[in-house]
Coordinates of C-alpha atoms in Angstrom, one line a residue:
Chain A
M1 CA 75.7 161.1 88.4
D2 CA 75.9 165.0 87.4
A3 CA 74.0 164.5 84.6
I4 CA 71.2 163.3 86.7
E5 CA 71.4 165.3 89.2
R6 CA 70.4 168.4 87.0
V7 CA 67.1 166.9 85.9
A8 CA 65.5 164.8 89.0
D9 CA 65.9 164.8 92.6
V10 CA 68.7 162.3 93.8
L11 CA 69.2 161.0 97.4
Y12 CA 71.9 158.6 98.2
T13 CA 71.7 155.7 101.0
D14 CA 72.9 153.0 102.2
A15 CA 71.0 150.0 103.0
A16 CA 70.0 151.1 106.8
G17 CA 68.2 154.0 105.1
L18 CA 66.5 152.5 102.0
P19 CA 63.3 152.4 104.1
D20 CA 62.9 155.9 104.4
A21 CA 64.7 157.3 101.2
I22 CA 62.3 154.5 99.0
E23 CA 59.4 156.4 100.3
N24 CA 58.7 159.3 97.6
A25 CA 61.3 157.4 94.8
E26 CA 60.2 156.4 91.5
I27 CA 63.1 155.6 90.2
L28 CA 66.0 153.1 92.5
L29 CA 69.4 152.4 91.0
L30 CA 71.0 149.4 93.2
W31 CA 74.7 149.4 93.4
D32 CA 75.2 146.3 95.8
F33 CA 74.0 143.9 93.3
F34 CA 74.4 141.3 96.8
S35 CA 72.0 143.7 98.8
T36 CA 68.9 142.0 100.0
A37 CA 68.2 145.6 101.4
L38 CA 65.2 146.5 98.4
R39 CA 63.2 143.1 99.7
D40 CA 63.2 144.9 103.4
A41 CA 62.3 148.5 102.3
W42 CA 59.8 147.1 99.8
P43 CA 56.4 147.9 101.7
R44 CA 57.4 151.6 102.1
A45 CA 58.1 151.7 98.0
R46 CA 54.8 153.3 97.0
A47 CA 56.1 155.6 94.4
L48 CA 58.5 153.3 92.8
K49 CA 58.3 152.3 89.2
W50 CA 61.5 151.5 88.0
V51 CA 64.9 149.3 89.5
H52 CA 67.6 149.3 87.8
V53 CA 70.7 147.1 89.1
A54 CA 74.3 147.3 88.1
A55 CA 75.0 144.1 87.4
A56 CA 74.4 141.3 85.2
G57 CA 72.7 138.9 87.8
V58 CA 69.4 140.3 89.3
D59 CA 68.6 137.2 91.7
T60 CA 69.0 138.6 94.6
V61 CA 65.9 141.4 94.1
L62 CA 63.7 138.9 92.5
F63 CA 61.8 138.3 96.0
D64 CA 57.9 137.5 95.1
E65 CA 56.3 140.9 95.7
F66 CA 58.6 142.8 93.5
R67 CA 58.4 140.0 91.1
G68 CA 54.4 140.6 91.1
S69 CA 54.6 144.1 90.6
E70 CA 54.3 146.9 88.0
V71 CA 57.4 148.2 88.5
V72 CA 60.1 147.6 85.8
L73 CA 63.2 146.1 86.6
T74 CA 66.3 146.5 84.2
N75 CA 70.2 145.2 84.0
A76 CA 73.6 145.8 83.3
H77 CA 72.8 143.6 80.0
G78 CA 75.4 143.5 77.8
F79 CA 78.5 145.3 80.0
F80 CA 80.2 142.5 81.4
N81 CA 79.8 140.6 77.9
G82 CA 83.6 141.3 76.5
P83 CA 85.4 141.6 79.8
I84 CA 83.6 138.5 81.1
A85 CA 85.0 136.2 77.7
E86 CA 87.9 137.4 77.8
F87 CA 88.5 136.1 81.3
V88 CA 87.3 133.3 80.6
L89 CA 89.6 132.5 77.7
A90 CA 92.2 133.7 80.0
H91 CA 92.1 130.7 82.3
I92 CA 91.4 128.3 79.2
L93 CA 94.9 128.8 77.9
A94 CA 96.4 129.4 81.4
H95 CA 95.5 126.0 82.1
D96 CA 96.4 124.8 78.8
K97 CA 99.7 126.2 78.6
E98 CA 100.0 125.5 82.4
L99 CA 101.1 128.6 83.6
H100 CA 100.4 128.4 87.2
E101 CA 102.6 125.2 86.8
N102 CA 105.6 127.2 85.5
R103 CA 105.1 130.0 88.0
A104 CA 105.1 127.2 91.0
L105 CA 108.4 125.9 89.3
Q106 CA 109.6 129.4 88.8
R107 CA 109.6 129.8 92.6
A108 CA 111.4 126.8 93.2
H109 CA 113.8 127.9 90.4
E110 CA 113.3 125.0 88.8
W111 CA 113.6 124.7 85.1
Q112 CA 111.1 121.9 83.5
H113 CA 110.5 121.3 80.2
R114 CA 106.8 119.6 79.8
E115 CA 104.2 119.4 76.7
T116 CA 101.5 121.2 76.8
R117 CA 97.9 121.2 75.2
R118 CA 97.0 122.9 72.0
T119 CA 94.0 125.4 72.6
A120 CA 93.1 125.5 68.9
G121 CA 90.5 122.3 68.2
S122 CA 89.7 121.6 71.8
T123 CA 85.8 121.8 73.1
A124 CA 83.7 124.2 75.2
L125 CA 80.3 123.5 76.6
I126 CA 79.2 127.0 77.8
V127 CA 76.7 126.9 80.4
G128 CA 73.9 129.8 79.9
T129 CA 73.1 130.8 76.4
G130 CA 72.3 134.9 77.2
G131 CA 74.6 137.5 76.1
I132 CA 77.6 137.2 78.2
G133 CA 77.9 133.1 77.2
R134 CA 77.2 134.3 73.3
H135 CA 80.1 136.4 73.7
I136 CA 82.2 134.1 75.5
A137 CA 81.1 131.8 72.4
R138 CA 82.2 134.1 69.3
L139 CA 85.8 134.6 71.7
L140 CA 86.5 130.8 71.9
R141 CA 85.7 130.1 68.2
A142 CA 87.3 133.0 66.9
V143 CA 90.8 131.2 68.8
G144 CA 89.6 128.0 67.2
L145 CA 87.7 126.0 69.9
E146 CA 84.6 124.1 69.4
V147 CA 82.0 124.9 71.5
R148 CA 78.6 124.4 72.2
G149 CA 76.0 126.3 74.5
A150 CA 73.8 124.6 76.8
G151 CA 70.0 126.4 77.7
R152 CA 66.4 125.8 78.1
R153 CA 65.8 125.9 74.5
T154 CA 67.8 123.6 72.5
S155 CA 68.9 124.2 69.1
G156 CA 70.7 122.6 66.1
D157 CA 71.9 125.8 64.4
D158 CA 72.3 128.3 66.4
P159 CA 74.1 131.4 65.1
D160 CA 76.5 132.0 68.1
F161 CA 76.5 128.1 69.4
G162 CA 75.9 126.0 66.4
R163 CA 74.0 123.3 69.0
V164 CA 72.4 124.2 72.2
V165 CA 71.8 121.3 74.3
S166 CA 69.4 121.3 77.4
S167 CA 70.6 122.6 80.4
A168 CA 67.9 120.3 82.3
A169 CA 70.1 117.3 81.1
L170 CA 73.4 118.4 81.6
A171 CA 75.0 114.8 82.6
E172 CA 74.1 113.6 78.8
H173 CA 76.1 116.3 77.3
V174 CA 79.2 117.3 79.5
G175 CA 81.2 113.8 78.8
W176 CA 81.9 116.7 75.0
A177 CA 83.4 119.0 77.2
D178 CA 87.4 120.0 77.6
N179 CA 86.3 123.1 79.5
V180 CA 82.9 123.8 80.7
V181 CA 82.2 127.4 81.1
V182 CA 79.3 128.3 84.0
V183 CA 77.4 131.6 83.2
A184 CA 73.9 131.1 83.5
P185 CA 71.8 133.4 85.6
L186 CA 71.0 132.0 89.0
T187 CA 67.3 130.8 89.0
T188 CA 64.8 128.1 91.1
E189 CA 65.4 125.9 88.0
T190 CA 69.5 126.9 87.8
R191 CA 70.7 126.7 91.5
G192 CA 72.7 123.6 92.3
M193 CA 72.7 122.7 88.3
I194 CA 76.5 121.6 88.5
D195 CA 75.9 118.7 91.0
A196 CA 77.4 115.5 91.8
G197 CA 76.2 113.9 88.4
V198 CA 77.2 116.2 86.4
F199 CA 80.8 116.3 87.9
E200 CA 80.7 112.3 87.6
A201 CA 80.0 112.4 83.3
M202 CA 82.5 114.9 82.8
K203 CA 85.7 114.5 81.5
A204 CA 88.6 113.1 83.9
S205 CA 90.9 116.0 82.3
A206 CA 87.8 118.6 82.2
H207 CA 88.5 122.0 83.0
L208 CA 85.3 124.3 85.2
I209 CA 85.4 127.3 85.0
S210 CA 82.7 129.3 86.6
V211 CA 81.8 133.1 86.4
G212 CA 77.9 133.5 87.0
R213 CA 77.1 132.8 90.3
G214 CA 78.3 130.6 93.0
P215 CA 75.1 128.7 93.7
L216 CA 74.9 127.2 90.8
I217 CA 77.6 124.8 91.6
D218 CA 77.0 122.0 94.3
E219 CA 80.6 123.3 95.7
A220 CA 80.6 119.7 98.2
A221 CA 80.4 118.0 94.9
L222 CA 82.8 119.9 92.9
L223 CA 85.1 119.5 95.7
E224 CA 84.5 115.8 95.9
A225 CA 85.1 115.7 92.1
L226 CA 88.3 117.4 92.4
Q227 CA 89.7 114.8 95.1
T228 CA 88.7 112.1 93.3
G229 CA 90.1 113.3 90.0
S230 CA 86.9 113.0 88.1
I231 CA 87.7 116.2 87.1
A232 CA 91.2 117.8 86.7
A233 CA 91.1 121.5 87.4
A234 CA 88.2 124.7 88.3
S235 CA 89.0 127.9 87.9
L236 CA 86.6 130.1 90.2
D237 CA 85.2 133.7 89.8
V238 CA 82.0 133.2 92.2
F239 CA 80.9 131.2 95.3
V240 CA 78.5 130.2 97.2
T241 CA 79.6 132.5 100.1
E242 CA 81.7 136.1 99.2
P243 CA 84.3 136.7 100.1
L244 CA 85.0 133.4 100.5
P245 CA 86.1 132.4 103.7
A246 CA 89.8 131.7 104.9
A247 CA 88.7 128.5 106.0
N248 CA 87.2 127.0 103.1
P249 CA 89.1 124.1 101.6
L250 CA 88.4 125.5 98.0
W251 CA 91.2 127.6 98.3
D252 CA 94.0 125.2 98.3
A253 CA 92.0 122.0 96.6
S254 CA 94.4 120.7 93.6
G255 CA 93.9 122.2 90.4
V256 CA 91.6 125.2 91.8
T257 CA 92.6 128.8 91.1
V258 CA 90.4 131.1 92.8
S259 CA 89.9 134.9 91.6
A260 CA 87.8 137.7 93.8
H261 CA 84.5 138.0 91.5
M262 CA 86.2 140.4 89.5
S263 CA 85.4 138.3 86.1
G264 CA 83.9 141.8 84.7
D265 CA 85.6 144.6 85.6
V266 CA 87.4 146.1 83.7
V267 CA 89.6 149.6 84.8
G268 CA 86.8 152.0 84.3
W269 CA 83.6 149.5 84.9
R270 CA 82.2 151.6 87.4
D271 CA 81.8 155.2 85.0
G272 CA 80.5 152.4 82.0
L273 CA 77.9 151.1 84.5
A274 CA 77.2 154.7 85.4
E275 CA 76.8 156.1 81.7
Q276 CA 74.6 152.7 81.1
F277 CA 72.0 153.9 83.5
T278 CA 72.2 157.4 82.9
S279 CA 71.6 156.9 79.1
N280 CA 68.3 155.0 80.6
V281 CA 67.3 157.7 82.7
T282 CA 67.5 160.3 79.8
R283 CA 65.1 157.5 77.8
W284 CA 62.7 157.6 81.0
L285 CA 62.6 161.3 81.2
A286 CA 61.8 161.4 77.4
G287 CA 59.0 158.4 77.7
A288 CA 61.0 156.3 75.4
E289 CA 61.5 152.4 76.0
L290 CA 63.7 151.7 78.7
I291 CA 66.7 149.4 77.6
N292 CA 67.8 146.0 79.1
V293 CA 64.6 145.5 80.5
V294 CA 64.6 142.0 82.6
D295 CA 62.0 139.1 82.2
K296 CA 61.3 139.2 86.3
H297 CA 60.3 135.4 85.8
L298 CA 62.5 134.3 83.3
G299 CA 65.5 136.4 85.7
Y300 CA 67.3 138.0 82.4
V301 CA 67.0 140.1 79.6
A302 CA 65.1 138.3 76.9
R303 CA 66.5 137.7 73.4
A304 CA 64.2 139.8 70.8
H305 CA 64.4 136.4 68.6
Chain B
M1 CA 111.4 106.5 61.4
D2 CA 110.1 103.4 60.6
A3 CA 108.8 104.9 56.7
I4 CA 112.1 106.3 56.4
E5 CA 114.0 103.1 57.3
R6 CA 112.2 101.3 54.7
V7 CA 113.7 103.7 51.7
A8 CA 117.1 104.2 53.0
D9 CA 120.1 103.3 55.1
V10 CA 119.6 105.2 58.7
L11 CA 122.1 106.3 60.9
Y12 CA 121.5 107.0 64.9
T13 CA 123.7 108.9 66.3
D14 CA 124.6 111.3 69.3
A15 CA 126.9 114.0 68.9
A16 CA 129.9 112.4 70.1
G17 CA 129.6 109.9 67.3
L18 CA 128.4 112.2 64.6
P19 CA 132.0 112.6 62.8
D20 CA 132.1 108.8 62.2
A21 CA 128.5 109.0 60.9
I22 CA 128.3 111.6 58.9
E23 CA 131.3 110.6 56.5
N24 CA 128.6 108.7 53.7
A25 CA 125.4 110.3 54.8
E26 CA 123.3 112.7 52.5
I27 CA 120.9 113.5 54.6
L28 CA 121.2 114.7 58.0
L29 CA 118.4 115.0 60.5
L30 CA 119.6 117.5 63.2
W31 CA 117.2 116.8 66.4
D32 CA 119.0 118.8 69.0
F33 CA 118.5 122.5 68.1
F34 CA 121.3 123.7 70.4
S35 CA 123.8 121.3 69.4
T36 CA 127.0 122.4 68.0
A37 CA 127.8 119.1 66.8
L38 CA 127.6 119.7 62.8
R39 CA 130.3 122.0 63.0
D40 CA 132.8 120.1 64.7
A41 CA 131.7 117.2 62.4
W42 CA 131.6 119.3 58.9
P43 CA 135.0 118.6 57.7
R44 CA 133.9 114.7 57.5
A45 CA 130.4 115.6 56.0
R46 CA 131.8 114.7 52.4
A47 CA 128.4 113.1 50.9
L48 CA 126.1 115.6 52.7
K49 CA 123.3 116.6 50.8
W50 CA 120.6 118.0 52.9
V51 CA 120.4 118.9 56.5
H52 CA 116.7 119.2 58.2
V53 CA 116.5 121.0 61.6
A54 CA 113.3 119.9 63.3
A55 CA 112.9 123.2 64.8
A56 CA 112.2 126.9 63.5
G57 CA 115.4 128.7 64.7
V58 CA 118.2 127.5 62.9
D59 CA 121.2 129.9 64.4
T60 CA 123.6 127.1 66.0
V61 CA 124.0 125.6 62.1
L62 CA 124.4 128.5 60.2
F63 CA 128.4 128.5 60.5
D64 CA 130.5 129.8 57.5
E65 CA 131.6 126.7 55.9
F66 CA 127.5 125.3 55.6
R67 CA 126.2 128.8 54.5
G68 CA 129.0 128.6 52.0
S69 CA 128.3 125.4 50.9
E70 CA 125.8 123.9 48.7
V71 CA 123.6 122.0 51.5
V72 CA 120.3 122.3 51.8
L73 CA 119.4 123.5 55.1
T74 CA 115.6 123.1 56.0
N75 CA 113.5 123.6 59.0
A76 CA 110.4 122.8 61.1
H77 CA 109.0 126.1 59.6
G78 CA 104.9 126.6 60.1
F79 CA 105.1 123.4 62.5
F80 CA 105.2 125.7 66.1
N81 CA 103.0 128.8 64.5
G82 CA 99.8 127.6 65.7
P83 CA 101.1 126.6 69.4
I84 CA 103.3 129.5 69.9
A85 CA 100.5 131.7 69.2
E86 CA 98.5 130.3 71.8
F87 CA 101.1 130.7 74.2
V88 CA 102.1 134.3 73.5
L89 CA 98.3 135.4 74.0
A90 CA 98.0 133.2 77.1
H91 CA 100.6 135.5 78.5
I92 CA 99.0 138.7 77.1
L93 CA 95.6 137.4 78.9
A94 CA 97.2 136.4 82.5
H95 CA 98.9 139.5 82.4
D96 CA 96.1 141.8 82.2
K97 CA 93.6 139.6 84.0
E98 CA 96.4 139.6 86.6
L99 CA 96.1 135.6 86.9
H100 CA 99.2 135.3 88.8
E101 CA 98.8 138.2 91.6
N102 CA 95.4 135.7 92.2
R103 CA 97.2 133.1 92.6
A104 CA 99.4 134.4 95.1
L105 CA 96.3 136.0 97.1
Q106 CA 94.9 132.5 96.9
R107 CA 97.9 131.1 98.3
A108 CA 97.5 133.5 101.3
H109 CA 93.7 132.7 101.3
E110 CA 93.4 136.6 100.9
W111 CA 90.2 137.5 99.1
Q112 CA 90.9 140.8 97.2
H113 CA 88.7 142.3 94.5
R114 CA 90.9 144.4 92.0
E115 CA 89.8 146.1 88.1
T116 CA 92.1 144.6 85.7
R117 CA 92.6 145.5 82.3
R118 CA 90.7 145.0 79.0
T119 CA 92.8 142.9 76.4
A120 CA 90.6 144.1 73.3
G121 CA 91.5 147.5 72.2
S122 CA 95.3 147.0 73.5
T123 CA 97.8 147.4 71.4
A124 CA 101.1 144.6 70.3
L125 CA 104.1 145.3 68.5
I126 CA 105.3 141.7 67.1
V127 CA 109.3 142.3 66.3
G128 CA 109.6 139.4 63.9
T129 CA 107.7 139.0 61.0
G130 CA 108.4 135.7 59.6
G131 CA 105.6 132.5 59.8
I132 CA 104.9 132.6 63.4
G133 CA 105.0 136.5 64.1
R134 CA 102.5 136.4 61.4
H135 CA 100.4 133.4 63.1
I136 CA 100.5 135.4 66.0
A137 CA 99.0 138.7 64.8
R138 CA 96.3 137.0 63.1
L139 CA 95.6 135.7 66.7
L140 CA 95.8 139.0 68.7
R141 CA 93.9 140.4 66.2
A142 CA 91.0 137.6 66.6
V143 CA 90.8 138.5 70.1
G144 CA 90.7 142.3 69.3
L145 CA 94.6 143.5 69.8
E146 CA 95.6 146.1 67.5
V147 CA 99.2 144.8 66.4
R148 CA 102.3 146.5 63.9
G149 CA 105.2 143.9 63.0
A150 CA 108.9 144.9 63.6
G151 CA 111.2 143.6 60.5
R152 CA 113.5 144.3 58.2
R153 CA 111.1 145.5 55.3
T154 CA 108.6 148.0 56.3
S155 CA 105.2 148.2 54.9
G156 CA 101.6 150.6 54.9
D157 CA 99.6 147.8 53.9
D158 CA 100.8 143.8 55.4
P159 CA 98.2 141.5 55.3
D160 CA 98.8 140.5 58.8
F161 CA 100.3 143.4 60.4
G162 CA 98.7 146.5 58.7
R163 CA 101.7 148.2 59.5
V164 CA 105.3 147.2 59.6
V165 CA 107.8 149.4 60.9
S166 CA 111.9 149.2 60.9
S167 CA 113.1 146.3 63.0
A168 CA 116.1 148.2 63.0
A169 CA 114.7 151.2 64.8
L170 CA 113.1 149.5 66.8
A171 CA 113.5 152.2 69.9
E172 CA 111.1 154.8 68.1
H173 CA 108.2 152.4 67.9
V174 CA 108.1 150.3 71.2
G175 CA 106.3 153.3 72.4
W176 CA 103.1 153.0 71.0
A177 CA 102.9 149.1 72.4
D178 CA 101.2 147.7 75.4
N179 CA 103.0 144.2 74.7
V180 CA 106.0 144.0 73.2
V181 CA 106.2 140.3 71.3
V182 CA 110.1 139.0 70.7
V183 CA 109.8 136.3 68.0
A184 CA 112.7 137.8 65.5
P185 CA 115.3 135.0 64.0
L186 CA 118.6 135.2 65.7
T187 CA 121.3 136.4 63.8
T188 CA 124.0 138.7 63.2
E189 CA 121.7 141.7 63.1
T190 CA 119.2 141.2 65.3
R191 CA 121.4 139.6 68.3
G192 CA 120.9 141.9 71.4
M193 CA 118.4 143.8 69.5
I194 CA 116.3 144.3 72.7
D195 CA 118.6 146.8 74.1
A196 CA 118.3 149.3 76.9
G197 CA 117.4 152.2 74.5
V198 CA 114.4 149.9 73.8
F199 CA 113.5 149.5 77.2
E200 CA 114.0 153.2 77.6
A201 CA 111.2 154.0 75.4
M202 CA 109.0 151.3 76.2
K203 CA 105.8 152.6 78.0
A204 CA 106.4 151.8 81.8
S205 CA 103.0 149.6 82.1
A206 CA 104.6 147.4 79.0
H207 CA 104.6 144.0 78.8
L208 CA 107.9 142.2 77.0
I209 CA 106.4 138.3 76.0
S210 CA 110.2 136.9 74.4
V211 CA 109.5 133.3 72.6
G212 CA 112.2 133.3 69.7
R213 CA 115.6 133.4 70.7
G214 CA 117.6 134.1 74.6
P215 CA 120.2 136.1 72.9
L216 CA 118.0 138.6 71.1
I217 CA 117.5 140.3 74.4
D218 CA 120.4 142.2 76.4
E219 CA 119.6 140.0 79.8
A220 CA 121.1 142.9 82.2
A221 CA 119.5 146.0 80.6
L222 CA 116.2 143.9 81.0
L223 CA 116.7 143.2 84.4
E224 CA 117.7 147.0 84.9
A225 CA 114.3 147.8 83.0
L226 CA 112.5 145.6 85.6
Q227 CA 113.7 147.2 88.6
T228 CA 113.8 151.0 87.8
G229 CA 110.2 150.6 86.8
S230 CA 110.7 150.9 83.0
I231 CA 108.9 148.2 82.0
A232 CA 106.0 146.4 84.1
A233 CA 106.3 143.2 83.3
A234 CA 108.3 140.2 81.3
S235 CA 107.1 136.5 79.9
L236 CA 110.2 134.9 79.3
D237 CA 110.4 131.4 77.6
V238 CA 114.1 131.6 75.8
F239 CA 116.8 132.8 77.7
V240 CA 120.8 133.4 76.9
T241 CA 121.5 130.6 78.5
E242 CA 119.6 127.0 78.8
P243 CA 118.5 125.9 81.7
L244 CA 118.1 129.1 83.4
P245 CA 120.6 128.4 85.7
A246 CA 119.8 128.2 89.4
A247 CA 121.1 131.5 90.4
N248 CA 120.0 133.9 87.5
P249 CA 118.0 137.0 88.9
L250 CA 115.6 136.7 86.4
W251 CA 113.8 133.6 88.5
D252 CA 113.0 136.2 91.3
A253 CA 112.7 139.2 89.5
S254 CA 109.5 141.5 90.0
G255 CA 107.0 140.7 87.1
V256 CA 108.6 138.2 85.3
T257 CA 107.6 134.5 84.6
V258 CA 109.9 132.2 83.8
S259 CA 109.0 129.1 81.5
A260 CA 111.2 126.3 80.3
H261 CA 111.8 126.6 76.3
M262 CA 108.2 125.0 75.8
S263 CA 106.3 128.0 74.2
G264 CA 106.0 125.5 70.8
D265 CA 105.6 122.3 72.3
V266 CA 102.0 120.7 72.3
V267 CA 101.4 117.3 73.2
G268 CA 102.2 115.4 70.2
W269 CA 105.0 117.9 68.8
R270 CA 107.7 115.1 68.3
D271 CA 105.2 112.8 65.8
G272 CA 104.4 116.2 64.4
L273 CA 108.2 117.0 63.6
A274 CA 108.7 113.8 62.5
E275 CA 106.2 113.9 59.8
Q276 CA 106.8 116.9 58.5
F277 CA 110.4 115.6 58.0
T278 CA 109.3 112.5 56.2
S279 CA 107.0 113.9 54.2
N280 CA 110.0 116.4 52.9
V281 CA 112.1 112.8 52.4
T282 CA 109.7 111.1 50.2
R283 CA 109.9 115.0 47.9
W284 CA 113.4 113.9 48.0
L285 CA 113.8 110.6 47.1
A286 CA 110.9 111.3 44.1
G287 CA 113.5 114.2 42.7
A288 CA 110.8 116.9 43.7
E289 CA 111.3 120.1 45.4
L290 CA 112.0 120.5 49.2
I291 CA 109.3 122.5 51.0
N292 CA 110.4 125.1 54.4
V293 CA 114.1 125.3 52.4
V294 CA 115.6 128.2 54.5
D295 CA 117.5 131.1 53.2
K296 CA 120.9 130.4 55.0
H297 CA 121.8 134.5 54.1
L298 CA 119.0 135.5 55.6
G299 CA 118.8 132.6 58.5
Y300 CA 115.0 131.6 58.2
V301 CA 112.5 130.2 55.1
A302 CA 112.0 133.4 52.9
R303 CA 108.6 134.2 51.9
A304 CA 107.3 133.3 48.3
H305 CA 106.2 137.4 48.1

């Protein structure tokens, strides 16, 4: 923040202090993307012109008053693309090569040769066609998977996905996929989109990879799908409630791997996010156009084309 | 084998029956690549013209009498390239993204956010510049790793590796690598090549991935390197003694993952290997040149260029 402190008055605050601190602030950098403090402090945010959320998902700040205001919203669009794509590929390969089963056998000192799956030639449906979804598509294609996207706008010749099917009709399309990667932004339309009907339509051998936001998935339906064998595996990095409560049955569900909302957080991520904000502040002070401006009605940075 | 039984007299035998069965055989298909039965049966192999080993490594059949004879040797060159490359990438990503640590935390129902490593931009030295090593190099480059090869012949502009360093001077070159992938053929020259001196020269954060033959690595030196923190991790699919004995300390060594010599064995591999042999038999009967002929002095299929 040194660079910013040289050119602006900077106040640091936690959630409790935000209502007072926001009074004269023109710019708000929101570091904790799960915080609802802005909503509570909103009536006192009279000078506010720009909010930057240091995350890709901006669902917690999209309350009606902010959405309807002139205040600009930017986010960390682009920053997590590469790391999250690698995380998704790691889980697809770990599942195909049965690395988790190998570790369980290793703990028992048990030598058990098995045949595992070829990843090249398998299929992945990527639900979410924003920057992260596109980066995932390119990486998976680079290692030989066949990919499709699922988004709001369908396409037959998308440069990254080839085919984009309608995310409003997921149940019609998931049956094609060996891997279903969920990375859509969380909006009113997408909440709970991966529901019982979608799980029923998936292959029994299917592998769900969830790296967007927990509430995109109906977790009760997911548990049921795993227990009845309607799908085979789920690699989950995000959950409806985080941290995942110790008593949640997903911890021990068959075929599930759990990680702690960390798919994009590679070494150095904090510095990288800070640089991204600093560079936008420089633009702001120079009167230039901000980058990564979120369309507050869509809930994400809209593509230029 | 149906296709072959239609055009040739076929005898099936185990190791004990080989001395009798081989008496009039012109062609031998050796399925168990660890078997030393051919060496024992060799004096009675008077009609033998061609041996096919259904594996990439032919070390067990390269005894002096066979090597000095006119009998042709072919192998499964090429067949395992893709599967093994995927297996190597799976282990590199699993290590970088700490998937194994995540599973350990999951068993304890423990939510622990951590920063993990970016894989793109990291480095991999691939020891072994044959078909499998080259396929690994291409796959790792496709996901953004920087690669080098280590082989008998050095090069500054290899199409797959860019730079190939001398495998005779590994200790001079391993310090560059975040990942060291061992996939050389096992020959007199390569046996024990990954020794204490090589481990000492590796980065403390280095990850060894072993998918060639166990005896390429000095396992005592590997254990010592892991225990003293001279390297960080080892993903081992092959061992000096297989199956790995239950009392072997590698099972529990810190940073080690063990699998049961299965890196290339994807679903359908047996059919694929059988087709590869059948297609060579067709060539043989037509008097055409065999493919995948092993240079018995080098110990592998030499490249055309």
